[in-house]
Coordinates of N, CA and C in Angstrom, one line a residue:
M1 N 16.8 15.8 7.4 CA 17.1 15.3 6.1 C 16.3 14.0 5.8
K2 N 15.6 14.1 4.7 CA 14.8 12.9 4.4 C 15.7 11.8 3.9
R3 N 15.4 10.5 4.2 CA 16.2 9.4 3.7 C 15.3 8.4 3.0
L4 N 15.9 7.5 2.2 CA 15.2 6.4 1.6 C 15.9 5.1 2.1
I5 N 15.2 4.2 2.7 CA 15.7 3.0 3.2 C 15.2 1.9 2.3
V6 N 16.0 1.1 1.6 CA 15.5 0.0 0.8 C 16.1 -1.3 1.3
S7 N 15.2 -2.2 1.6 CA 15.7 -3.5 2.2 C 15.4 -4.7 1.2
D8 N 16.2 -5.6 1.1 CA 15.9 -6.9 0.5 C 14.9 -7.6 1.4
A9 N 14.1 -8.5 0.9 CA 13.1 -9.2 1.6 C 13.5 -10.5 2.2
D10 N 13.8 -11.5 1.4 CA 14.0 -12.9 1.9 C 15.4 -12.9 2.7
S11 N 15.3 -13.5 3.9 CA 16.4 -13.6 4.8 C 17.0 -12.2 5.3
T12 N 16.3 -11.2 5.0 CA 16.7 -9.8 5.5 C 15.5 -9.2 6.2
F13 N 14.4 -8.9 5.5 CA 13.2 -8.4 6.1 C 12.4 -9.5 6.6
F14 N 12.3 -10.6 5.9 CA 11.7 -11.9 6.3 C 12.7 -12.8 6.8
R15 N 12.3 -13.6 7.8 CA 13.3 -14.6 8.3 C 13.6 -15.7 7.4
Q16 N 12.6 -16.0 6.5 CA 12.8 -17.2 5.6 C 13.1 -16.7 4.2
E17 N 13.4 -17.8 3.3 CA 13.4 -17.6 1.9 C 12.1 -18.1 1.4
V18 N 11.3 -17.2 0.9 CA 9.9 -17.5 0.5 C 9.8 -18.6 -0.5
I19 N 10.8 -18.6 -1.5 CA 10.7 -19.6 -2.5 C 10.9 -21.0 -1.9
E20 N 11.6 -21.1 -0.8 CA 11.7 -22.4 -0.1 C 10.4 -22.8 0.5
L21 N 9.6 -21.9 1.0 CA 8.3 -22.1 1.6 C 7.3 -22.6 0.6
I22 N 7.4 -22.0 -0.6 CA 6.5 -22.5 -1.7 C 7.0 -23.9 -2.2
A23 N 8.3 -24.1 -2.2 CA 8.8 -25.4 -2.7 C 8.4 -26.5 -1.8
E24 N 8.2 -26.2 -0.5 CA 7.7 -27.2 0.4 C 6.4 -27.8 -0.1
H25 N 5.5 -27.0 -0.7 CA 4.3 -27.5 -1.3 C 4.5 -28.3 -2.6
A26 N 5.7 -28.1 -3.2 CA 6.0 -28.9 -4.4 C 6.8 -30.1 -4.1
G27 N 7.3 -30.3 -2.8 CA 8.1 -31.4 -2.5 C 9.6 -31.2 -3.0
T28 N 9.9 -29.9 -3.2 CA 11.3 -29.7 -3.8 C 12.1 -28.8 -2.9
R29 N 11.8 -28.7 -1.6 CA 12.4 -27.7 -0.8 C 14.0 -27.9 -0.7
D30 N 14.4 -29.1 -0.5 CA 15.9 -29.3 -0.3 C 16.6 -28.9 -1.6
E31 N 16.1 -29.3 -2.7 CA 16.7 -29.0 -4.0 C 16.7 -27.5 -4.2
V32 N 15.6 -26.8 -3.9 CA 15.6 -25.3 -4.1 C 16.5 -24.6 -3.1
A33 N 16.5 -25.1 -1.9 CA 17.4 -24.5 -0.9 C 18.9 -24.5 -1.2
A34 N 19.3 -25.6 -1.8 CA 20.7 -25.8 -2.2 C 21.0 -24.8 -3.3
V35 N 20.1 -24.6 -4.3 CA 20.4 -23.6 -5.4 C 20.4 -22.2 -4.8
T36 N 19.4 -21.9 -3.9 CA 19.4 -20.6 -3.3 C 20.7 -20.2 -2.6
E37 N 21.2 -21.2 -1.8 CA 22.4 -20.9 -1.1 C 23.6 -20.6 -2.0
R38 N 23.7 -21.3 -3.1 CA 24.8 -21.1 -4.1 C 24.6 -19.7 -4.8
A39 N 23.3 -19.3 -5.1 CA 23.1 -18.1 -5.7 C 23.4 -16.9 -4.8
M40 N 23.0 -17.0 -3.5 CA 23.3 -16.0 -2.5 C 24.8 -15.8 -2.2
R41 N 25.5 -16.9 -2.4 CA 27.0 -16.8 -2.2 C 27.7 -16.3 -3.4
G42 N 26.9 -16.0 -4.5 CA 27.5 -15.5 -5.7 C 28.1 -16.5 -6.6
E43 N 27.8 -17.8 -6.4 CA 28.4 -18.9 -7.2 C 27.5 -19.1 -8.5
L44 N 26.3 -18.6 -8.5 CA 25.4 -18.9 -9.7 C 24.8 -17.5 -10.1
D45 N 24.6 -17.4 -11.4 CA 23.8 -16.3 -12.0 C 22.4 -16.3 -11.4
F46 N 22.0 -15.1 -10.9 CA 20.7 -15.1 -10.1 C 19.5 -15.4 -11.1
A47 N 19.5 -14.8 -12.2 CA 18.3 -15.0 -13.1 C 18.2 -16.5 -13.5
G48 N 19.3 -17.1 -13.8 CA 19.4 -18.5 -14.2 C 18.9 -19.4 -13.0
S49 N 19.4 -19.1 -11.8 CA 19.1 -19.9 -10.7 C 17.6 -19.7 -10.3
L50 N 17.1 -18.5 -10.5 CA 15.6 -18.3 -10.3 C 14.8 -19.1 -11.2
R51 N 15.1 -19.1 -12.5 CA 14.4 -20.0 -13.5 C 14.4 -21.4 -13.0
E52 N 15.6 -21.9 -12.6 CA 15.8 -23.3 -12.2 C 14.9 -23.6 -11.0
R53 N 14.9 -22.7 -10.1 CA 14.1 -23.0 -8.8 C 12.6 -22.9 -9.1
V54 N 12.2 -21.9 -9.8 CA 10.8 -21.7 -10.1 C 10.2 -22.8 -10.9
A55 N 11.0 -23.4 -11.8 CA 10.5 -24.5 -12.6 C 10.1 -25.7 -11.7
T56 N 10.7 -25.8 -10.6 CA 10.3 -26.9 -9.7 C 8.9 -26.7 -9.0
L57 N 8.4 -25.5 -9.1 CA 7.1 -25.1 -8.5 C 5.9 -25.4 -9.3
A58 N 6.2 -25.8 -10.6 CA 5.0 -26.1 -11.5 C 4.0 -27.1 -10.9
G59 N 2.8 -26.7 -11.0 CA 1.7 -27.5 -10.4 C 1.2 -27.2 -9.0
V60 N 2.0 -26.4 -8.3 CA 1.5 -26.0 -7.0 C 0.2 -25.1 -7.1
P61 N -0.8 -25.5 -6.4 CA -2.1 -24.7 -6.4 C -1.9 -23.3 -5.9
V62 N -2.5 -22.4 -6.6 CA -2.3 -21.0 -6.2 C -2.8 -20.7 -4.8
E63 N -3.7 -21.5 -4.3 CA -4.2 -21.4 -2.9 C -3.0 -21.6 -1.9
A64 N -2.0 -22.3 -2.3 CA -0.9 -22.6 -1.4 C -0.2 -21.3 -1.0
L65 N -0.3 -20.3 -1.9 CA 0.4 -19.0 -1.6 C -0.1 -18.3 -0.3
E66 N -1.4 -18.6 0.0 CA -2.0 -18.0 1.2 C -1.3 -18.7 2.4
K67 N -1.1 -19.9 2.4 CA -0.5 -20.6 3.5 C 1.0 -20.2 3.6
V68 N 1.6 -19.9 2.5 CA 3.0 -19.4 2.5 C 3.0 -18.0 3.2
R69 N 2.1 -17.1 2.8 CA 2.0 -15.8 3.4 C 1.9 -15.9 4.9
A70 N 1.0 -16.8 5.3 CA 0.8 -16.9 6.8 C 2.0 -17.5 7.5
A71 N 2.8 -18.2 6.8 CA 4.0 -18.8 7.4 C 5.2 -17.9 7.5
V72 N 5.2 -16.8 6.7 CA 6.3 -15.9 6.7 C 6.4 -15.1 8.0
E73 N 7.6 -15.1 8.6 CA 7.8 -14.3 9.8 C 8.8 -13.2 9.5
L74 N 8.5 -12.0 10.1 CA 9.3 -10.9 10.0 C 10.6 -11.1 10.8
M75 N 11.7 -10.5 10.2 CA 13.0 -10.5 11.0 C 12.8 -9.7 12.2
P76 N 13.4 -10.1 13.3 CA 13.4 -9.3 14.5 C 13.9 -7.9 14.2
G77 N 13.1 -6.9 14.7 CA 13.4 -5.5 14.4 C 12.9 -4.9 13.1
A78 N 12.3 -5.8 12.3 CA 11.8 -5.3 11.0 C 10.6 -4.3 11.1
R79 N 9.7 -4.7 11.9 CA 8.5 -3.9 12.2 C 8.9 -2.6 12.8
E80 N 9.8 -2.7 13.8 CA 10.2 -1.5 14.6 C 10.9 -0.5 13.7
L81 N 11.8 -1.1 12.7 CA 12.5 -0.2 11.8 C 11.6 0.6 10.9
V82 N 10.6 -0.1 10.4 CA 9.6 0.5 9.5 C 8.8 1.6 10.2
A83 N 8.4 1.3 11.4 CA 7.6 2.3 12.2 C 8.5 3.5 12.5
E84 N 9.7 3.3 12.9 CA 10.6 4.5 13.2 C 10.9 5.3 11.9
C85 N 11.1 4.6 10.8 CA 11.3 5.3 9.5 C 10.1 6.2 9.2
H86 N 9.0 5.6 9.3 CA 7.7 6.4 9.0 C 7.6 7.6 10.0
A87 N 7.9 7.3 11.3 CA 7.8 8.4 12.3 C 8.8 9.6 11.9
R88 N 9.9 9.2 11.3 CA 10.9 10.3 10.9 C 10.6 10.9 9.6
G89 N 9.6 10.4 8.9 CA 9.2 10.9 7.6 C 10.1 10.4 6.5
W90 N 10.8 9.2 6.7 CA 11.6 8.6 5.7 C 10.8 7.7 4.8
A91 N 11.2 7.5 3.6 CA 10.6 6.6 2.7 C 11.2 5.2 3.0
F92 N 10.4 4.1 2.8 CA 10.9 2.8 3.1 C 10.4 1.9 2.0
G93 N 11.3 1.0 1.4 CA 10.8 0.1 0.3 C 11.4 -1.2 0.5
L94 N 10.7 -2.2 -0.1 CA 11.2 -3.6 -0.2 C 11.5 -4.0 -1.6
V95 N 12.7 -4.5 -1.9 CA 13.0 -4.9 -3.3 C 13.5 -6.3 -3.2
S96 N 12.9 -7.2 -3.9 CA 13.1 -8.7 -3.7 C 13.2 -9.5 -4.9
G97 N 14.2 -10.4 -4.9 CA 14.2 -11.5 -5.9 C 13.2 -12.5 -5.6
G98 N 12.4 -12.4 -4.6 CA 11.2 -13.2 -4.3 C 10.0 -12.8 -5.1
F99 N 8.9 -12.8 -4.4 CA 7.6 -12.7 -5.2 C 6.6 -11.7 -4.7
E100 N 6.1 -10.9 -5.6 CA 5.1 -9.9 -5.2 C 3.9 -10.5 -4.5
E101 N 3.5 -11.7 -4.9 CA 2.3 -12.4 -4.3 C 2.4 -12.5 -2.8
I102 N 3.6 -12.6 -2.3 CA 3.8 -12.7 -0.9 C 4.2 -11.3 -0.3
A103 N 5.2 -10.6 -0.9 CA 5.7 -9.4 -0.4 C 4.7 -8.3 -0.3
V104 N 3.9 -8.1 -1.3 CA 3.0 -6.9 -1.4 C 2.0 -6.9 -0.2
P105 N 1.2 -8.1 0.0 CA 0.3 -8.0 1.1 C 0.9 -7.8 2.5
I106 N 2.1 -8.4 2.7 CA 2.8 -8.1 4.0 C 3.2 -6.7 4.1
A107 N 3.8 -6.1 3.0 CA 4.2 -4.7 3.0 C 3.0 -3.8 3.3
R108 N 1.9 -4.1 2.7 CA 0.7 -3.2 2.9 C 0.3 -3.2 4.3
E109 N 0.4 -4.3 5.0 CA 0.0 -4.4 6.4 C 0.9 -3.4 7.3
L110 N 2.1 -3.2 6.8 CA 3.1 -2.4 7.5 C 3.1 -0.9 7.0
G111 N 2.2 -0.6 6.0 CA 2.2 0.7 5.5 C 3.4 1.0 4.5
I112 N 4.0 -0.1 4.0 CA 5.1 0.1 3.0 C 4.4 0.1 1.6
E113 N 4.6 1.2 0.9 CA 4.0 1.4 -0.4 C 5.0 1.0 -1.6
L114 N 6.3 1.1 -1.3 CA 7.3 0.8 -2.3 C 7.7 -0.7 -2.3
V115 N 7.3 -1.4 -3.3 CA 7.6 -2.9 -3.3 C 7.9 -3.2 -4.7
R116 N 9.0 -3.9 -5.0 CA 9.2 -4.5 -6.3 C 9.8 -5.9 -6.1
A117 N 9.2 -6.9 -6.8 CA 9.6 -8.3 -6.7 C 9.2 -9.0 -8.0
N118 N 9.5 -10.2 -8.1 CA 9.1 -11.0 -9.3 C 7.7 -11.5 -9.1
R119 N 7.1 -11.9 -10.3 CA 5.7 -12.3 -10.3 C 5.6 -13.7 -10.8
L120 N 4.9 -14.6 -10.2 CA 4.7 -16.0 -10.6 C 3.6 -16.1 -11.6
E121 N 3.8 -16.8 -12.7 CA 2.8 -17.1 -13.7 C 1.9 -18.2 -13.2
V122 N 0.6 -17.9 -13.4 CA -0.5 -18.9 -13.0 C -1.4 -19.2 -14.2
A123 N -1.7 -20.4 -14.3 CA -2.7 -20.9 -15.3 C -3.5 -22.0 -14.8
D124 N -4.8 -21.8 -15.0 CA -5.8 -22.9 -14.5 C -5.6 -23.1 -13.0
G125 N -5.3 -22.1 -12.2 CA -5.3 -22.2 -10.8 C -4.0 -22.8 -10.2
V126 N -3.0 -23.0 -11.0 CA -1.7 -23.6 -10.5 C -0.6 -22.8 -11.1
L127 N 0.6 -22.9 -10.4 CA 1.8 -22.2 -10.8 C 2.3 -23.0 -12.1
T128 N 2.8 -22.2 -13.1 CA 3.3 -22.8 -14.3 C 4.7 -23.2 -14.2
G129 N 5.4 -22.7 -13.2 CA 6.9 -22.9 -13.1 C 7.7 -21.9 -13.8
R130 N 7.0 -20.7 -14.1 CA 7.7 -19.6 -14.8 C 7.3 -18.3 -14.1
T131 N 8.1 -17.3 -14.3 CA 7.8 -15.9 -13.8 C 7.3 -15.1 -15.0
V132 N 6.7 -13.9 -14.6 CA 6.1 -13.0 -15.6 C 6.9 -11.7 -15.6
G133 N 7.3 -11.2 -16.7 CA 8.0 -9.9 -16.7 C 9.5 -10.0 -16.4
P134 N 10.1 -8.8 -16.4 CA 11.6 -8.8 -16.1 C 11.9 -9.4 -14.8
V135 N 13.1 -10.1 -14.7 CA 13.5 -10.6 -13.4 C 14.1 -9.5 -12.5
V136 N 13.8 -9.5 -11.3 CA 14.4 -8.6 -10.3 C 15.7 -9.2 -9.9
D137 N 16.8 -8.9 -10.6 CA 18.1 -9.4 -10.2 C 19.0 -8.2 -9.6
R138 N 20.2 -8.4 -9.4 CA 21.0 -7.5 -8.7 C 21.1 -6.1 -9.4
A139 N 21.1 -6.1 -10.8 CA 21.1 -4.8 -11.5 C 19.7 -4.1 -11.3
A140 N 18.7 -4.9 -11.4 CA 17.3 -4.3 -11.2 C 17.1 -3.7 -9.8
K141 N 17.8 -4.4 -8.8 CA 17.7 -3.8 -7.4 C 18.3 -2.5 -7.3
A142 N 19.5 -2.3 -7.9 CA 20.2 -1.0 -7.9 C 19.4 0.0 -8.7
A143 N 18.9 -0.4 -9.8 CA 18.1 0.5 -10.6 C 16.8 1.0 -9.9
T144 N 16.2 0.1 -9.1 CA 15.0 0.4 -8.3 C 15.4 1.4 -7.2
L145 N 16.5 1.2 -6.6 CA 17.0 2.2 -5.6 C 17.1 3.6 -6.2
R146 N 17.7 3.7 -7.3 CA 17.9 5.0 -8.0 C 16.5 5.6 -8.4
E147 N 15.7 4.7 -8.9 CA 14.3 5.2 -9.4 C 13.5 5.7 -8.2
W148 N 13.5 5.0 -7.1 CA 12.7 5.4 -5.9 C 13.3 6.6 -5.3
A149 N 14.6 6.7 -5.3 CA 15.2 7.9 -4.7 C 14.8 9.2 -5.5
A150 N 14.8 9.1 -6.8 CA 14.4 10.2 -7.7 C 13.0 10.5 -7.5
Q151 N 12.1 9.5 -7.4 CA 10.7 9.8 -7.1 C 10.5 10.5 -5.8
A152 N 11.2 10.1 -4.8 CA 11.0 10.6 -3.4 C 11.8 12.0 -3.2
G153 N 12.6 12.3 -4.2 CA 13.4 13.5 -4.1 C 14.5 13.4 -3.1
V154 N 15.0 12.2 -2.9 CA 16.1 11.9 -2.0 C 17.4 11.8 -2.7
P155 N 18.5 12.6 -2.4 CA 19.8 12.4 -3.0 C 20.3 11.1 -2.7
M156 N 21.1 10.5 -3.6 CA 21.6 9.2 -3.5 C 22.5 9.0 -2.2
E157 N 23.1 10.1 -1.8 CA 24.0 10.0 -0.6 C 23.1 9.8 0.7
Q158 N 21.8 10.1 0.6 CA 20.9 9.9 1.7 C 20.1 8.6 1.6
T159 N 20.5 7.7 0.7 CA 19.8 6.4 0.5 C 20.6 5.4 1.3
V160 N 19.8 4.4 1.8 CA 20.4 3.2 2.5 C 19.9 1.9 1.9
A161 N 20.8 1.0 1.6 CA 20.4 -0.3 1.1 C 20.9 -1.4 2.0
V162 N 20.0 -2.4 2.3 CA 20.3 -3.4 3.3 C 20.0 -4.8 2.6
G163 N 21.0 -5.7 2.7 CA 20.7 -7.1 2.2 C 21.7 -8.1 2.7
D164 N 21.4 -9.4 2.3 CA 22.3 -10.4 2.8 C 23.0 -11.2 1.8
G165 N 22.6 -11.1 0.5 CA 23.1 -12.0 -0.5 C 23.8 -11.3 -1.7
A166 N 24.5 -12.1 -2.5 CA 25.2 -11.5 -3.7 C 24.2 -10.6 -4.6
N167 N 23.0 -11.0 -4.6 CA 22.0 -10.3 -5.4 C 21.8 -8.8 -4.9
D168 N 22.2 -8.6 -3.7 CA 22.1 -7.2 -3.1 C 23.3 -6.3 -3.3
L169 N 24.4 -6.9 -3.8 CA 25.7 -6.1 -3.8 C 25.6 -4.9 -4.7
D170 N 24.9 -4.9 -5.8 CA 24.9 -3.6 -6.6 C 24.2 -2.5 -5.9
M171 N 23.0 -2.8 -5.2 CA 22.3 -1.7 -4.6 C 23.1 -1.3 -3.3
I172 N 23.7 -2.2 -2.6 CA 24.6 -1.9 -1.5 C 25.7 -0.9 -1.9
G173 N 26.3 -1.2 -3.1 CA 27.3 -0.4 -3.6 C 26.8 1.0 -4.1
A174 N 25.6 1.0 -4.6 CA 25.0 2.3 -5.1 C 24.5 3.2 -4.0
A175 N 24.2 2.7 -2.9 CA 23.5 3.5 -1.8 C 24.5 4.4 -1.1
G176 N 24.1 5.5 -0.6 CA 24.9 6.3 0.3 C 25.4 5.5 1.5
V177 N 24.6 4.7 2.0 CA 25.0 3.8 3.1 C 24.6 2.4 2.7
G178 N 25.6 1.6 2.5 CA 25.4 0.2 2.1 C 25.6 -0.8 3.2
V179 N 24.7 -1.6 3.5 CA 24.7 -2.4 4.8 C 24.5 -3.9 4.5
A180 N 25.4 -4.8 5.0 CA 25.2 -6.2 5.0 C 24.5 -6.6 6.3
F181 N 23.4 -7.4 6.2 CA 22.7 -7.8 7.4 C 22.7 -9.3 7.4
N182 N 23.2 -9.9 8.5 CA 23.3 -11.4 8.7 C 23.7 -12.0 7.4
A183 N 24.8 -11.5 6.8 CA 25.1 -11.7 5.4 C 26.0 -12.8 5.1
K184 N 26.0 -13.3 3.8 CA 27.0 -14.3 3.3 C 28.4 -13.6 3.3
P185 N 29.4 -14.5 3.5 CA 30.8 -13.9 3.6 C 31.2 -13.0 2.5
L186 N 30.8 -13.3 1.2 CA 31.1 -12.4 0.1 C 30.5 -11.0 0.3
V187 N 29.3 -10.9 0.8 CA 28.6 -9.6 1.0 C 29.2 -8.9 2.2
R188 N 29.5 -9.6 3.2 CA 30.1 -9.1 4.4 C 31.4 -8.4 4.1
A189 N 32.2 -9.1 3.2 CA 33.5 -8.6 2.8 C 33.4 -7.3 2.0
Q190 N 32.3 -7.2 1.2 CA 32.3 -6.1 0.2 C 31.4 -4.9 0.7
A191 N 30.5 -5.1 1.6 CA 29.7 -4.0 2.1 C 30.4 -3.1 3.0
P192 N 30.2 -1.7 2.9 CA 30.8 -0.8 3.8 C 30.5 -1.0 5.3
H193 N 29.3 -1.5 5.6 CA 28.8 -1.6 6.9 C 28.2 -3.0 7.1
V194 N 28.3 -3.5 8.3 CA 27.7 -4.8 8.7 C 27.0 -4.7 10.0
I195 N 25.7 -5.2 10.0 CA 24.9 -5.3 11.2 C 24.4 -6.8 11.3
E196 N 24.1 -7.2 12.6 CA 23.7 -8.5 12.8 C 22.4 -8.5 13.7
D197 N 21.7 -9.7 13.7 CA 20.7 -10.0 14.7 C 19.3 -9.3 14.5
R198 N 19.3 -8.0 14.7 CA 18.0 -7.2 14.6 C 18.2 -6.2 13.5
L199 N 17.1 -6.1 12.7 CA 17.2 -5.2 11.6 C 17.1 -3.7 12.0
D200 N 16.5 -3.5 13.2 CA 16.5 -2.1 13.7 C 17.8 -1.6 14.3
N201 N 18.8 -2.5 14.3 CA 20.2 -2.1 14.6 C 20.7 -1.1 13.6
L202 N 20.0 -1.1 12.4 CA 20.4 -0.1 11.4 C 20.2 1.3 11.9
L203 N 19.3 1.6 12.8 CA 19.0 2.9 13.3 C 20.2 3.5 14.0
A204 N 20.9 2.6 14.8 CA 22.1 3.0 15.6 C 23.2 3.4 14.6
L205 N 23.3 2.7 13.5 CA 24.3 2.9 12.5 C 24.1 4.3 11.8
L206 N 22.8 4.6 11.6 CA 22.5 5.9 10.9 C 22.6 7.1 11.9

């Protein structure tokens, strides 16, 4: 039976929150981290919190994104999970409230073709402090899961969604198998399944 596995990126597939790595180049990391934490706990509207955090990135040179990409570390078990999914003929996607500029190149290296994330606006070689296009929020993540399942011909009961924050709750609820990974208390309480430590622990669950 073919499956579709969709994972959140920041603090799930990646060890870090990418926006915090970019914020380091703007000197706003502590401020951004505090807002991220509240958003992931479900205390703030995600789209509003994203606008607030991205605004602090205005003026960061676009070249800094290369350094950020190089600094991103995969979660233990992430590479192994993708390899095993591909070996089994399962589709694998990353959907992120983070940024395409970081997620897409990393996904390509791992042979992941399904990626959806926010895009940073750039003008004159620097970040403007805004994003381009619709925000990838919790509703968009669930819609993406359904869209990719339909494209892959996978029934929803054979879909799996994995994430750590409040922004992932809709897709965790929509998936056939919804999984909280190293998750915030709110997500841990609401997700049907909970795994810790290594992302490829998902395989034992399935």
